[in-house]
């Protein structure tokens, strides 16, 4: 089993910065992909960014150049640095981990971006 605990959400002004972190515990090894999803009010959950244990990253187009995902394999943590957030980035952000065919989710942390 894997448990994911997010931290770092809150209120941020547009153009500011915010850093989300996620700590994973349980059966973690190199065969994992970690990342972030988000769900805005009234919208479906969408993938934001992900990173492999080898450091390969991917981002949804809307956050490219503004958000940076990073990972510490020794500490089993993944972070999302959010620079220049926009009001449309307001959402509950969920930490995500995939190990082989199993997926795990955190409970989410709310990010609110004020104009």
PDB file of C-alpha atoms in Angstrom:
ATOM      1  CA  UNK A   1       0.000   0.000   0.000  1.00  0.00           C
ATOM      2  CA  UNK A   2       1.015   3.572  -0.637  1.00  0.00           C
ATOM      3  CA  UNK A   3      -0.067   6.682   1.231  1.00  0.00           C
ATOM      4  CA  UNK A   4       0.281  10.184  -0.152  1.00  0.00           C
ATOM      5  CA  UNK A   5       0.059  13.354   1.919  1.00  0.00           C
ATOM      6  CA  UNK A   6       0.030  16.768   0.282  1.00  0.00           C
ATOM      7  CA  UNK A   7       0.993  20.085   1.803  1.00  0.00           C
ATOM      8  CA  UNK A   8       1.520  23.664   0.711  1.00  0.00           C
ATOM      9  CA  UNK A   9      -1.836  24.709  -0.667  1.00  0.00           C
ATOM     10  CA  UNK A  10      -3.458  28.021   0.145  1.00  0.00           C
ATOM     11  CA  UNK A  11      -4.242  31.450  -1.212  1.00  0.00           C
ATOM     12  CA  UNK A  12      -1.834  33.123  -3.615  1.00  0.00           C
ATOM     13  CA  UNK A  13      -2.065  36.221  -5.747  1.00  0.00           C
ATOM     14  CA  UNK A  14      -1.854  35.936  -9.485  1.00  0.00           C
ATOM     15  CA  UNK A  15       1.745  36.353 -10.546  1.00  0.00           C
ATOM     16  CA  UNK A  16       3.077  35.140  -7.226  1.00  0.00           C
ATOM     17  CA  UNK A  17       4.412  31.708  -6.389  1.00  0.00           C
ATOM     18  CA  UNK A  18       3.420  28.669  -4.395  1.00  0.00           C
ATOM     19  CA  UNK A  19       5.025  25.303  -3.783  1.00  0.00           C
ATOM     20  CA  UNK A  20       3.128  22.088  -3.271  1.00  0.00           C
ATOM     21  CA  UNK A  21       4.754  19.042  -1.740  1.00  0.00           C
ATOM     22  CA  UNK A  22       3.731  15.441  -1.406  1.00  0.00           C
ATOM     23  CA  UNK A  23       5.242  12.786   0.812  1.00  0.00           C
ATOM     24  CA  UNK A  24       4.788   9.152  -0.122  1.00  0.00           C
ATOM     25  CA  UNK A  25       5.060   6.218   2.227  1.00  0.00           C
ATOM     26  CA  UNK A  26       4.709   2.517   1.717  1.00  0.00           C
ATOM     27  CA  UNK A  27       5.899   0.355  -1.161  1.00  0.00           C
ATOM     28  CA  UNK A  28       7.929   2.855  -3.156  1.00  0.00           C
ATOM     29  CA  UNK A  29      10.606   1.846  -5.622  1.00  0.00           C
ATOM     30  CA  UNK A  30      12.014   2.956  -8.941  1.00  0.00           C
ATOM     31  CA  UNK A  31       9.014   1.563 -10.811  1.00  0.00           C
ATOM     32  CA  UNK A  32       6.871   4.552  -9.985  1.00  0.00           C
ATOM     33  CA  UNK A  33       5.651   7.657 -11.678  1.00  0.00           C
ATOM     34  CA  UNK A  34       4.596  10.523  -9.449  1.00  0.00           C
ATOM     35  CA  UNK A  35       2.692  13.608 -10.333  1.00  0.00           C
ATOM     36  CA  UNK A  36      -0.110  16.045  -9.794  1.00  0.00           C
ATOM     37  CA  UNK A  37      -3.683  16.301 -10.960  1.00  0.00           C
ATOM     38  CA  UNK A  38      -6.150  19.061 -10.258  1.00  0.00           C
ATOM     39  CA  UNK A  39      -9.885  19.541 -10.192  1.00  0.00           C
ATOM     40  CA  UNK A  40     -11.470  22.941 -10.518  1.00  0.00           C
ATOM     41  CA  UNK A  41     -15.041  23.573  -9.367  1.00  0.00           C
ATOM     42  CA  UNK A  42     -17.492  22.105 -11.827  1.00  0.00           C
ATOM     43  CA  UNK A  43     -14.776  20.530 -13.950  1.00  0.00           C
ATOM     44  CA  UNK A  44     -13.279  17.105 -14.364  1.00  0.00           C
ATOM     45  CA  UNK A  45      -9.998  16.164 -12.773  1.00  0.00           C
ATOM     46  CA  UNK A  46      -7.115  16.849 -15.127  1.00  0.00           C
ATOM     47  CA  UNK A  47      -3.485  15.815 -15.241  1.00  0.00           C
ATOM     48  CA  UNK A  48      -1.061  18.649 -14.515  1.00  0.00           C
ATOM     49  CA  UNK A  49       2.432  17.181 -14.446  1.00  0.00           C
ATOM     50  CA  UNK A  50       4.293  13.965 -13.809  1.00  0.00           C
ATOM     51  CA  UNK A  51       7.836  12.755 -13.297  1.00  0.00           C
ATOM     52  CA  UNK A  52       9.473   9.353 -13.490  1.00  0.00           C
ATOM     53  CA  UNK A  53      12.048   8.075 -11.042  1.00  0.00           C
ATOM     54  CA  UNK A  54      14.630   8.865 -13.715  1.00  0.00           C
ATOM     55  CA  UNK A  55      13.564  12.488 -13.853  1.00  0.00           C
ATOM     56  CA  UNK A  56      11.613  12.554 -17.107  1.00  0.00           C
ATOM     57  CA  UNK A  57       8.845  15.124 -16.829  1.00  0.00           C
ATOM     58  CA  UNK A  58       5.650  16.021 -18.596  1.00  0.00           C
ATOM     59  CA  UNK A  59       3.280  18.954 -18.286  1.00  0.00           C
ATOM     60  CA  UNK A  60      -0.149  19.931 -19.503  1.00  0.00           C
ATOM     61  CA  UNK A  61       0.207  22.738 -22.028  1.00  0.00           C
ATOM     62  CA  UNK A  62      -1.540  25.288 -19.827  1.00  0.00           C
ATOM     63  CA  UNK A  63       1.198  25.188 -17.170  1.00  0.00           C
ATOM     64  CA  UNK A  64       4.308  24.757 -19.301  1.00  0.00           C
ATOM     65  CA  UNK A  65       6.869  27.411 -18.513  1.00  0.00           C
ATOM     66  CA  UNK A  66       5.162  28.319 -15.236  1.00  0.00           C
ATOM     67  CA  UNK A  67       5.084  25.139 -13.150  1.00  0.00           C
ATOM     68  CA  UNK A  68       8.008  22.865 -12.373  1.00  0.00           C
ATOM     69  CA  UNK A  69       7.746  19.356 -10.999  1.00  0.00           C
ATOM     70  CA  UNK A  70      10.593  17.798  -9.072  1.00  0.00           C
ATOM     71  CA  UNK A  71      11.189  14.621  -7.171  1.00  0.00           C
ATOM     72  CA  UNK A  72      13.450  13.380  -4.402  1.00  0.00           C
ATOM     73  CA  UNK A  73      13.706   9.621  -4.718  1.00  0.00           C
ATOM     74  CA  UNK A  74      15.609   9.247  -1.457  1.00  0.00           C
ATOM     75  CA  UNK A  75      12.863  11.000   0.476  1.00  0.00           C
ATOM     76  CA  UNK A  76       9.955   9.727  -1.648  1.00  0.00           C
ATOM     77  CA  UNK A  77       8.662  13.222  -2.201  1.00  0.00           C
ATOM     78  CA  UNK A  78       7.377  15.109  -5.206  1.00  0.00           C
ATOM     79  CA  UNK A  79       6.916  18.853  -5.428  1.00  0.00           C
ATOM     80  CA  UNK A  80       5.206  21.271  -7.751  1.00  0.00           C
ATOM     81  CA  UNK A  81       6.620  24.781  -7.936  1.00  0.00           C
ATOM     82  CA  UNK A  82       3.897  27.066  -9.207  1.00  0.00           C
ATOM     83  CA  UNK A  83       5.222  30.345 -10.582  1.00  0.00           C
ATOM     84  CA  UNK A  84       3.050  33.070 -12.057  1.00  0.00           C
ATOM     85  CA  UNK A  85      -0.181  31.264 -11.209  1.00  0.00           C
ATOM     86  CA  UNK A  86      -3.371  32.491 -12.812  1.00  0.00           C
ATOM     87  CA  UNK A  87      -6.915  32.545 -11.423  1.00  0.00           C
ATOM     88  CA  UNK A  88      -7.739  29.645 -13.746  1.00  0.00           C
ATOM     89  CA  UNK A  89      -5.203  27.529 -11.832  1.00  0.00           C
ATOM     90  CA  UNK A  90      -7.548  27.591  -8.842  1.00  0.00           C
ATOM     91  CA  UNK A  91      -8.358  23.989  -7.998  1.00  0.00           C
ATOM     92  CA  UNK A  92      -7.874  21.156  -5.571  1.00  0.00           C
ATOM     93  CA  UNK A  93      -4.493  19.640  -6.383  1.00  0.00           C
ATOM     94  CA  UNK A  94      -4.026  15.916  -5.886  1.00  0.00           C
ATOM     95  CA  UNK A  95      -0.787  14.058  -5.550  1.00  0.00           C
ATOM     96  CA  UNK A  96      -0.711  10.902  -7.668  1.00  0.00           C
ATOM     97  CA  UNK A  97       1.505   7.869  -7.862  1.00  0.00           C
ATOM     98  CA  UNK A  98       1.445   4.959 -10.241  1.00  0.00           C
ATOM     99  CA  UNK A  99       3.353   1.772  -9.488  1.00  0.00           C
ATOM    100  CA  UNK A 100       2.976  -0.851 -12.178  1.00  0.00           C
ATOM    101  CA  UNK A 101      -0.806  -0.987 -12.704  1.00  0.00           C
ATOM    102  CA  UNK A 102      -1.779   0.460  -9.333  1.00  0.00           C
ATOM    103  CA  UNK A 103      -2.638   4.092  -8.830  1.00  0.00           C
ATOM    104  CA  UNK A 104      -2.763   6.001  -5.574  1.00  0.00           C
ATOM    105  CA  UNK A 105      -4.127   9.410  -4.695  1.00  0.00           C
ATOM    106  CA  UNK A 106      -3.684  11.918  -1.938  1.00  0.00           C
ATOM    107  CA  UNK A 107      -6.657  13.656  -0.361  1.00  0.00           C
ATOM    108  CA  UNK A 108      -5.910  16.915  -2.139  1.00  0.00           C
ATOM    109  CA  UNK A 109      -4.907  20.429  -1.209  1.00  0.00           C
ATOM    110  CA  UNK A 110      -6.789  23.551  -2.242  1.00  0.00           C
ATOM    111  CA  UNK A 111      -5.010  26.237  -4.213  1.00  0.00           C
ATOM    112  CA  UNK A 112      -6.821  29.512  -4.701  1.00  0.00           C
ATOM    113  CA  UNK A 113      -5.344  32.133  -7.009  1.00  0.00           C
ATOM    114  CA  UNK A 114      -6.740  35.621  -6.579  1.00  0.00           C
ATOM    115  CA  UNK A 115      -6.756  38.125  -9.413  1.00  0.00           C
TER     116      UNK A 115
END
